[in-house]
XYZ file of C-alpha atoms in Angstrom:
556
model
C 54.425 58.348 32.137
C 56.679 58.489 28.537
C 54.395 58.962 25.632
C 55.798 59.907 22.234
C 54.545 63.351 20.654
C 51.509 61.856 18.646
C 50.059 60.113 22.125
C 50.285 63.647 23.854
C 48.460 65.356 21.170
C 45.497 62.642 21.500
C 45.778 62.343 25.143
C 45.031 66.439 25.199
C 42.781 66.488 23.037
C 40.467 64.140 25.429
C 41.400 66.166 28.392
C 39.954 69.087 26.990
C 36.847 66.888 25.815
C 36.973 66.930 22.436
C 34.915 64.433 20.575
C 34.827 65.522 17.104
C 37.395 66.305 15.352
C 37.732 67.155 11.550
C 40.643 66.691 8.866
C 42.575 65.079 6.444
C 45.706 63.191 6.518
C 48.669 62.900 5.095
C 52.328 62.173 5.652
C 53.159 64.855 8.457
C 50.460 63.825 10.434
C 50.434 59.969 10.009
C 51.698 59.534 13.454
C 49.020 61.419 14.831
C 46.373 59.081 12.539
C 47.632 56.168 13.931
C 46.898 57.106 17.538
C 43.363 58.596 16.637
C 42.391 55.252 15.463
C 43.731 53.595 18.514
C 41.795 56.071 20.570
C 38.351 55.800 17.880
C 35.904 55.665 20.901
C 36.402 58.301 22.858
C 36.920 60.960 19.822
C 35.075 60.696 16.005
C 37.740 61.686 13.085
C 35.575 62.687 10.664
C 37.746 62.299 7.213
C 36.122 65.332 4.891
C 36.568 65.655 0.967
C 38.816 68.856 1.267
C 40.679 70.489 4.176
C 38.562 73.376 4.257
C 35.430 71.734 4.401
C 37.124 70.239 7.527
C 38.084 74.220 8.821
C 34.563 75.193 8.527
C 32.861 71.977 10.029
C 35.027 73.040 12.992
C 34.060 76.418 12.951
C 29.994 75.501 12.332
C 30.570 72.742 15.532
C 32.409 75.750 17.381
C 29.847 78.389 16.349
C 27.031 76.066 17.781
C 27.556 75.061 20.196
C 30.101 77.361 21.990
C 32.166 74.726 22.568
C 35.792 75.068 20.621
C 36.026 73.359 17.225
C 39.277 71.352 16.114
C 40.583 70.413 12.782
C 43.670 68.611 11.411
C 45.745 68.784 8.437
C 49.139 67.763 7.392
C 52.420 69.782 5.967
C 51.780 71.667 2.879
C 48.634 71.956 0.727
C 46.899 70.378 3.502
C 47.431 72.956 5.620
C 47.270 76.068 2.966
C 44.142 74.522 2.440
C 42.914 75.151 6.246
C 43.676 78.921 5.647
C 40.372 80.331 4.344
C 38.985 78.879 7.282
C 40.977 79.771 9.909
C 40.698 83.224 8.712
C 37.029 83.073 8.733
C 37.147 82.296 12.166
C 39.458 84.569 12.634
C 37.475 87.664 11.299
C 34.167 86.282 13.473
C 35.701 85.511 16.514
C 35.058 82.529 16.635
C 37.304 79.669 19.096
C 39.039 76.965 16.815
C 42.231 74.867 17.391
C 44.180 74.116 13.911
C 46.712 71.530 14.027
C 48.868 71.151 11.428
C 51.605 68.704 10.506
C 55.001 69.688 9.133
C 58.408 67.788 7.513
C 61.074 67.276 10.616
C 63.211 69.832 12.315
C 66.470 68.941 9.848
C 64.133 69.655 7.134
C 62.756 72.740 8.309
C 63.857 76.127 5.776
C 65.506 73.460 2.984
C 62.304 73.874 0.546
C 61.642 70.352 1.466
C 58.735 68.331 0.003
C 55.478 69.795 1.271
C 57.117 72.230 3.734
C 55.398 75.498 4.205
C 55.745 78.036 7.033
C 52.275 78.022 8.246
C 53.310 79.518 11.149
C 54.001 82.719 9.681
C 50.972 82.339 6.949
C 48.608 82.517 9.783
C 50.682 85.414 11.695
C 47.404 87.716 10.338
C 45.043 85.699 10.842
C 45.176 84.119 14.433
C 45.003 84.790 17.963
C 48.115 82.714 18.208
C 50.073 80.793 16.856
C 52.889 78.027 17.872
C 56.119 75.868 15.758
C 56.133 73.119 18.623
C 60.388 72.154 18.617
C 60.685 70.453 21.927
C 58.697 67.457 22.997
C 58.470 68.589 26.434
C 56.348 71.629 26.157
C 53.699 69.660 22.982
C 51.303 69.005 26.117
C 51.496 72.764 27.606
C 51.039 74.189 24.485
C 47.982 72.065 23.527
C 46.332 73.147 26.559
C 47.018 76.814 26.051
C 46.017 76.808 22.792
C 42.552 75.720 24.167
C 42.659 78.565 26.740
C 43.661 81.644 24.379
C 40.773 79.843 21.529
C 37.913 80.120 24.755
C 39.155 83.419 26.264
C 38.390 86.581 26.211
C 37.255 87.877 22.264
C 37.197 84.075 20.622
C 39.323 83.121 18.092
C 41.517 80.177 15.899
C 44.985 79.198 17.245
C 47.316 77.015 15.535
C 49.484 74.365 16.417
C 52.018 73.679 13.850
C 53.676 70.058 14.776
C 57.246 68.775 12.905
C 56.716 65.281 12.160
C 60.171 64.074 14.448
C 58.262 65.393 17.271
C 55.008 63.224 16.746
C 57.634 60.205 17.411
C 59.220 61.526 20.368
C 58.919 61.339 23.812
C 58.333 62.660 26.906
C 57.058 62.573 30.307
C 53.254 63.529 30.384
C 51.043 63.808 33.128
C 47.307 64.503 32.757
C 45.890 67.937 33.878
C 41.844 68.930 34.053
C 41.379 72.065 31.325
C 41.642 75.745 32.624
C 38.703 77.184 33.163
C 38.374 80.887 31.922
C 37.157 82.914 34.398
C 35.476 86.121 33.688
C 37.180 89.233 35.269
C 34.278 90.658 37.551
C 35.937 93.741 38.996
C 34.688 96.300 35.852
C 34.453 99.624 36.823
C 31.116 101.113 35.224
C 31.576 104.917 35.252
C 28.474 106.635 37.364
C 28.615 109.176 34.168
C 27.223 105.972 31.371
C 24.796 105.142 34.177
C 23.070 108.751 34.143
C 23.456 109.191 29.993
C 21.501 105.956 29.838
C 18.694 106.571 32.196
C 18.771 110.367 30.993
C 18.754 108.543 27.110
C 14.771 109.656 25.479
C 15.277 108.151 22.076
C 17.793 104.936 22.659
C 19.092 102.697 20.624
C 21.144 99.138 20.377
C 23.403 97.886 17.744
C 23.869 93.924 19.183
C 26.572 91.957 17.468
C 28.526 88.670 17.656
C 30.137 89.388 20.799
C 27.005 89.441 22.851
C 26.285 85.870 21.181
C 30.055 84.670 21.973
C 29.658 85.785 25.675
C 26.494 84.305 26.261
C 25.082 87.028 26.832
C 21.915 87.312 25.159
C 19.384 87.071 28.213
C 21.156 90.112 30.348
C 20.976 92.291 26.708
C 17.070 91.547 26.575
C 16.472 92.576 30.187
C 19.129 95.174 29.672
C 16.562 96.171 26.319
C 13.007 96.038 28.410
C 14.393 98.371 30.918
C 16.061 101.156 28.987
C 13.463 100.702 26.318
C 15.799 100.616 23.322
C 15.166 99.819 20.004
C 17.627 97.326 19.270
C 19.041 96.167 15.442
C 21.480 93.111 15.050
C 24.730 93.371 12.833
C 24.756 90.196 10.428
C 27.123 88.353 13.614
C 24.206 89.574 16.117
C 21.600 87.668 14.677
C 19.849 85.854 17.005
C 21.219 87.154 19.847
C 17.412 89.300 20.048
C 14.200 87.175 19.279
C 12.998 88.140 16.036
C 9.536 88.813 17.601
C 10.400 91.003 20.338
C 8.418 94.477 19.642
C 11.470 96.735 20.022
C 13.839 94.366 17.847
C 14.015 96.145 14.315
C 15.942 93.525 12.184
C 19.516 93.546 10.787
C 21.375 97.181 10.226
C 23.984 97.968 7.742
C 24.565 97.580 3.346
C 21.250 95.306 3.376
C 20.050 96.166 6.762
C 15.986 96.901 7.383
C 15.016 100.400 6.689
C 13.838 100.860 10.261
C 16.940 99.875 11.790
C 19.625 101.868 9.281
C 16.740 105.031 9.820
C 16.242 104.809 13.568
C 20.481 104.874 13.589
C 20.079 108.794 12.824
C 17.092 109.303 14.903
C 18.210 108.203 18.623
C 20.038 110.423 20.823
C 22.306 107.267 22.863
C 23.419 104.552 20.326
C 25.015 101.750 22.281
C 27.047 99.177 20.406
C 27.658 96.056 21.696
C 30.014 93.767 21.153
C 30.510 94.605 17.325
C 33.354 96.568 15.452
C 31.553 99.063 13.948
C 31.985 97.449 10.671
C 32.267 98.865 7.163
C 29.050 97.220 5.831
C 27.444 98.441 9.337
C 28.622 102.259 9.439
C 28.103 102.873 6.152
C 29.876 106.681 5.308
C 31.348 107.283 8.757
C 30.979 110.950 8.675
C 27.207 111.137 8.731
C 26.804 107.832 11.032
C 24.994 108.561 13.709
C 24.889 112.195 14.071
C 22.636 113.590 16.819
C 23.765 110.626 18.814
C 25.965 109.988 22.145
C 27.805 106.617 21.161
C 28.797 104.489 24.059
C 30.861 100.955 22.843
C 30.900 97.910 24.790
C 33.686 95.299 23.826
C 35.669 92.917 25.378
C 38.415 93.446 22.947
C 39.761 97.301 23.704
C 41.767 97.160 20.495
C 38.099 97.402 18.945
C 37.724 100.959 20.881
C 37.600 104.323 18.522
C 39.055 101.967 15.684
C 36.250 103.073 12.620
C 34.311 105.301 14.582
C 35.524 107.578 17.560
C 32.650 106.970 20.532
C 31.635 109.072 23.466
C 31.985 106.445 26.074
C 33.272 103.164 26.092
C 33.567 99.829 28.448
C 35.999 97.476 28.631
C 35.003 94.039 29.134
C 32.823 90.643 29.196
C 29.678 91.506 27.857
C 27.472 89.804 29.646
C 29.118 90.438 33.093
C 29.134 94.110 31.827
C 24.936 94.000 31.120
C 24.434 91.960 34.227
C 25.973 94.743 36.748
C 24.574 97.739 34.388
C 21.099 96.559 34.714
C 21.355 96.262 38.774
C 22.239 100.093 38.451
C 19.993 101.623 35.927
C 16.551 102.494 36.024
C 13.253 101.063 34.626
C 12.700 103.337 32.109
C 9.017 104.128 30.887
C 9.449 105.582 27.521
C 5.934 105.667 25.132
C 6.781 108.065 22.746
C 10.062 106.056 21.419
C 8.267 102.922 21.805
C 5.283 104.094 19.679
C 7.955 105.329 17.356
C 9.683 102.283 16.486
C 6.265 100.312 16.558
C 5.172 102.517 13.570
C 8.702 102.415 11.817
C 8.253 98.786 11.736
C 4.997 98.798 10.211
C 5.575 101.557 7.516
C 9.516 100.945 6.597
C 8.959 96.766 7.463
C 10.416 94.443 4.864
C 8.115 93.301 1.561
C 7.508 89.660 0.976
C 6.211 88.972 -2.681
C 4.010 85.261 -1.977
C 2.884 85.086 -5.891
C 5.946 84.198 -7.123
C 9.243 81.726 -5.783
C 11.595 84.293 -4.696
C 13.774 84.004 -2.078
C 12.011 85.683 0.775
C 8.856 83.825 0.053
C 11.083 80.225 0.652
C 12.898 81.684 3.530
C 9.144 82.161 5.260
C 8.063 78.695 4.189
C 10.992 77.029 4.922
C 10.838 79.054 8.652
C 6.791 77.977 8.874
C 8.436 73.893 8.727
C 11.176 74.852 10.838
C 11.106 75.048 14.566
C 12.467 77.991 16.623
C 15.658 75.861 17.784
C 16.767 74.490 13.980
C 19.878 75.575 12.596
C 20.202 77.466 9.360
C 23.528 77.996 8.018
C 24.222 79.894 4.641
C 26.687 80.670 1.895
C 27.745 84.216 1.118
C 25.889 86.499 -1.256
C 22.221 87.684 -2.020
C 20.655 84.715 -0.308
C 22.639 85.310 2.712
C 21.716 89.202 3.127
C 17.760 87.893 2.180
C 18.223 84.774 5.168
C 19.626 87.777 7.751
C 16.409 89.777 6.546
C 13.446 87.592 6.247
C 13.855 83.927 8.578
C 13.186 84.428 12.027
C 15.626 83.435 14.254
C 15.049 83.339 18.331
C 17.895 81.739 19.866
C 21.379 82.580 19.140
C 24.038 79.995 17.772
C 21.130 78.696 15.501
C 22.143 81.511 12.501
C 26.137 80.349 11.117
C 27.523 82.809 8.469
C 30.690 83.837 7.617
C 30.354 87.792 8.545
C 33.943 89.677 8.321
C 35.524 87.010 6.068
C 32.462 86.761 3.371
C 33.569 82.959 2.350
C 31.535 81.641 -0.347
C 31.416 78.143 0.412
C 31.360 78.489 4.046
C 27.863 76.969 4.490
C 28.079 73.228 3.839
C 30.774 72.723 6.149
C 29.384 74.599 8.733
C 26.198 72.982 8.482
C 28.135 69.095 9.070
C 30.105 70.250 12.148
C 26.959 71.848 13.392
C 24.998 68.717 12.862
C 27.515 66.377 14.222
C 27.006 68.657 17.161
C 23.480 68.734 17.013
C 22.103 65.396 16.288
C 18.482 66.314 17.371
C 18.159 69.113 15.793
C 17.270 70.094 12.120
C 20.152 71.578 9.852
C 18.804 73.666 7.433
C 21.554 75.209 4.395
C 20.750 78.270 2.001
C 22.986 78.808 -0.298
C 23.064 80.637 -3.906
C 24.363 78.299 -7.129
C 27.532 80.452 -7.285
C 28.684 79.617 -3.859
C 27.018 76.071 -3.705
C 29.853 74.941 -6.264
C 32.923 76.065 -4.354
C 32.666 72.956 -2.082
C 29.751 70.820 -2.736
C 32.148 68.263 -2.361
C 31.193 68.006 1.230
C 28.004 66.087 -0.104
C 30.134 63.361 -0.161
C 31.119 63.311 3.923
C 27.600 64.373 4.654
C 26.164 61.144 3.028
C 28.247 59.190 4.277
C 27.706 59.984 7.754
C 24.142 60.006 7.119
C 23.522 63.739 8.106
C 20.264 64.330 7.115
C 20.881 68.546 6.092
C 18.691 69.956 3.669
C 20.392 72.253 1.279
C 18.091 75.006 -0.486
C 20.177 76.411 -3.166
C 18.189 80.101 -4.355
C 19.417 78.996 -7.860
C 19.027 82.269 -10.322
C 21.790 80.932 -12.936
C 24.273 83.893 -11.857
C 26.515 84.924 -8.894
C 24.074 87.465 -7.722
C 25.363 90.418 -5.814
C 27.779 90.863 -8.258
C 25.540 91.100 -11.026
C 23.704 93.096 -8.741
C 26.306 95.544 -8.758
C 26.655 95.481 -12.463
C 23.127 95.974 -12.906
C 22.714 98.881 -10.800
C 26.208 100.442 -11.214
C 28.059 99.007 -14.327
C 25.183 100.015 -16.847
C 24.453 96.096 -16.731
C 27.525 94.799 -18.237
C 27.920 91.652 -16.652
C 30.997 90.379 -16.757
C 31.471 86.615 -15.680
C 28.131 86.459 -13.716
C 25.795 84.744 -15.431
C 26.221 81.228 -14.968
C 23.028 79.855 -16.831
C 21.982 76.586 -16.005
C 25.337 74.523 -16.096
C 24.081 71.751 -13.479
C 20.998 69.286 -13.097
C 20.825 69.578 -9.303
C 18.258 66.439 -8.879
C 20.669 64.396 -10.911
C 23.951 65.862 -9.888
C 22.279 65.153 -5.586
C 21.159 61.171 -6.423
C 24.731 60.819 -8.326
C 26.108 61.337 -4.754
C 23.249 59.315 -2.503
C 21.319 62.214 -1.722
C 17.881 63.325 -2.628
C 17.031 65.912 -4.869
C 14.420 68.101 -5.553
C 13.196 70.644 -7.597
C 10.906 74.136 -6.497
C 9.345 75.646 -9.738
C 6.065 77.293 -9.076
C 4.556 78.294 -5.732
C 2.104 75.306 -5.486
C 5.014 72.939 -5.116
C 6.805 74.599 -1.878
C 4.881 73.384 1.000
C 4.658 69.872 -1.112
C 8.508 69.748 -1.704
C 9.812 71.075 1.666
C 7.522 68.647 3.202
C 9.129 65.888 0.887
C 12.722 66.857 1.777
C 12.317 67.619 5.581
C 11.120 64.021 5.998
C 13.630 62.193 4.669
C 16.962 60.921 6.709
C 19.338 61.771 3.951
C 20.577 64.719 2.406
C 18.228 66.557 0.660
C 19.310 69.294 -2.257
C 15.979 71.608 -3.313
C 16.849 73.561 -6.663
C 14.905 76.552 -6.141
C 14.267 78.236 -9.506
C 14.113 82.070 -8.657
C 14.437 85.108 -11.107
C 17.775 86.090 -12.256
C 16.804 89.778 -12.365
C 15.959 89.972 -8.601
C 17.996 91.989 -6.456
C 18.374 92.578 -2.614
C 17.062 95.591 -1.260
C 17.502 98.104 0.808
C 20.453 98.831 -0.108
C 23.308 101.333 1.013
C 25.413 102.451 -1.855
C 28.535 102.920 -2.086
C 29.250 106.449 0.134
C 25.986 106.564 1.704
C 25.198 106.860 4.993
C 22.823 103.481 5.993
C 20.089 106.562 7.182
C 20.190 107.114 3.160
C 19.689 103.118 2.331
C 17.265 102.863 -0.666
C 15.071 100.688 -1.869
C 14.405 101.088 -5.493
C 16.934 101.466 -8.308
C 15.634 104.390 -9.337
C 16.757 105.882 -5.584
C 20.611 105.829 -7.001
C 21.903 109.453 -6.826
C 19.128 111.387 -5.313
């Protein structure tokens, strides 16, 4: 049947089963508007206060729920605007479809009113991107967009649509989605088989891309028979139940001290499904030293990229664990377990309970919590303290923005993952800093009625920074202080939510019970020291083996 350009678009976003979707309109993209709204029951527009609150409620639906999350802007500033988001996305691998609208095909290259080459802006920062010119392939490219956002190493894809084409039309003829197979015929070398079961002291580094495959379950049998101690980058978290006896917390800048030690004490380090990040690595040259370093990723442009490995394999993670742990052995090991039992205990992380600091919330707010809530944050101190202290057990229940670090980040995430979620609990920590780049998204979140609860870790300055300036800047701090420029309890009932306020330690239980039993929004000002800072900490040039945790550690 003929449908014009706008009709396809809607008509392919149901056959891939979208049912929210998350933008702003505008000129470019009125077309598409006026088809959504015919087509209002079978997918939810939900209109947010600023394009990139829209990009990151896609990318906290995607992130999730698996599924992948879509978002719409028009030509221009509406689609700059999507940019910090798709490139968050982008650096977490995370599946998103961006459609953007632009001015017609005549006006294309003229400097026309709100043109922009989006295209080419998001070159960097996508799997792929698309200038649809031609009517006839809109549908075809709609649907592959889908495939390349689900396949393989997730990512965001953008669709950039002229407006012309939105009123065009052309025959279209509904197909079922392509299902993404995962390759099965991986070749695991008989070589990795006997360094693993051979392995007396092993250890895993567990990142995003065991979450993104699904793959958690085959890494925990894959951990109980080789007996690893296994650490999660900031992306992994989750992926390993925080209770599990050979899980040693988050590695890296602010990783535990058992995790960034135990790094330099194994003789097999196995990554999987992480890059070998900066803020994981640490100084490169002394990383991992007396250790054979085998890499697992799906994406082989990851392979001897930062750090030059031993062995590697190619391929879907959790197809990769599932054959690996038919093969190797069950591995009796009570010297290494013993070992990372007593690390634990002696090199665990402090919690201070006699004052409100962040750890102590993030351990109350966990006790009201159950295991399956969501918790998404902002970037900054109370993001490293979240990835240290609250226990996650499930994957896709931690959101964060990881490669990108987007201040701001967490609001959005938290709608799109509660629009998702409608049963469970949403929980948001953020700092003050990034709580003002787009509490804007209030606004949507009220009006929808989605009951988050936002704990801002409010210590009147943007924190790591001043962190940084405190500990190497002889404590000149230079545009971090931000002293107390907002009354949060006002500033939360101005906008129809609820607002609290967390003083002394008597009030926590009191006020988190207040706040997690109400339907609306709920924003708890947290008063915490300025002065704290996050710790350990890997300086800048150390090895994460050296990670210290005192100031007075700097230089020795």
């Amino acid at each position: 049947m003929k449908l014009n350009g706008a009709q396809i678009v809607v008509e392919c976003l149901k056959e891939q089963g979208v049912d929210y979707l998350f933008g702003y309109p505008g000129a470019a993209t009125i077309n598409i508007y006026d088809e959504l709204y015919k087509s209002r029951e079978d997918i939810t527009h939900i209109l947010t206060s600023h394009e990139q609150g829209a990009s990151h409620a896609a990318d906290g639906y995607a992130r999730s729920t698996g599924k992948v999350g879509v978002c719409l802007a028009t030509s221009g500033p509406g689609a700059t605007n999507l940019v910090t988001g798709i490139a968050t996305a982008y650096m977490d691998s995370v599946p998103m479809v961006a459609i953007t609208g632009n001015v017609s095909i005549p006006m294309l290259g003229k400097d026309s009113f709100q043109e922009v080459d989006i295209q080419g802006i998001t070159f960097p920062i996508t799997k792929h991107n698309y200038m649809v010119k031609d009517v006839n392939i809109l549908a075809d490219v709609i649907r592959e967009a889908f495939y390349i956002a689900k396949s393989g190493r997730p990512g965001p894809v953008l669709i950039d649509i002229p407006k012309d084409i939105t009123s065009m039309t052309a025959e279209y003829t509904r197909k079922e989605p392509k299902v993404y197979d995962k390759p099965q015929n991986f070749h695991i070398p008989e070589k990795l088989v006997e360094i693993i079961n051979k392995a007396k002291r092993p250890m895993i580094i567990a990142g995003g891309g065991v979450i993104r495959a699904g793959a958690s379950e085959a890494l925990m049998t894959f951990v109980d028979k080789t007996k690893s101690a296994v650490a999660n980058t900031l992306m992994g978290i989750g992926a390993t139940p925080y209770d599990h006896p050979l899980y040693t917390g988050n590695i890296g800048m602010h990783g535990s001290l058992t995790s960034n030690r135990l790094v330099n004490e194994c003789d097999l380090l196995m990554v999987i499904g992480a890059r070998f990040s900066d803020r994981v690595v640490g100084n490169e040259h002394k990383f991992a030293k007396e250790a054979t370093i085998v890499h697992f990723d799906v994406d082989p442009a990851e392979i001897n990229k930062n750090v030059v490995v031993h062995e590697h394999v190619i391929g879907d993670i959790e197809t990769v664990l599932t054959m690996l742990n038919e093969v190797i052995i069950d591995k009796d090991a009570p010297e290494w377990v013993e070992h990372v039992a007593y690390m634990k205990k002696e090199f665990g992380h402090q919690v201070n309970y006699d004052t409100v600091n962040v750890p102590h919330m993030l351990k109350r707010i966990a006790a009201h919590c159950k295991p399956t809530d969501i918790v998404t944050t902002d970037v900054g101190q109370h993001q490293m303290w979240t990835a240290q202290h609250y226990p996650f057990m499930f994957p896709n229940r931690f959101l964060t923005s990881g490669g990108l670090g987007t201040m701001g980040y967490g609001l959005g995430a938290a709608m799109g993952a509660q629009f998702a979620n409608r049963k469970d609990r949403v929980v948001m920590i953020t700092g003050d800093g990034s709580f003002k780049m787009n509490f804007n998204e209030i606004i949507t979140a009220v009006k929808h009625k989605l009951p988050i609860k936002i704990f801002i870790m409010n210590n009147n300055a943007l924190g790591m920074v001043r962190q940084w300036q405190n500990l190497f800047y002889e404590d000149r701090f230079s545009s971090t202080d931000l002293g107390e420029d907002i009354e949060y309890v006002g500033f939360a009932k101005s906008l129809g939510a609820e607002g609290f306020v967390i003083d002394t330690v008597d009030q926590i239980d009191d006020v988190i019970e207040k706040a997690f039993s109400s339907n609306k929004v709920s924003v708890i000002n947290c008063r915490v020291a300025t002065e704290s800072n996050v710790y350990p900490m890997v300086p800048p040039g150390f090895a994460i083996h050296e990670a210290i945790d005192q100031p007075d550690q700097i230089g020795k």
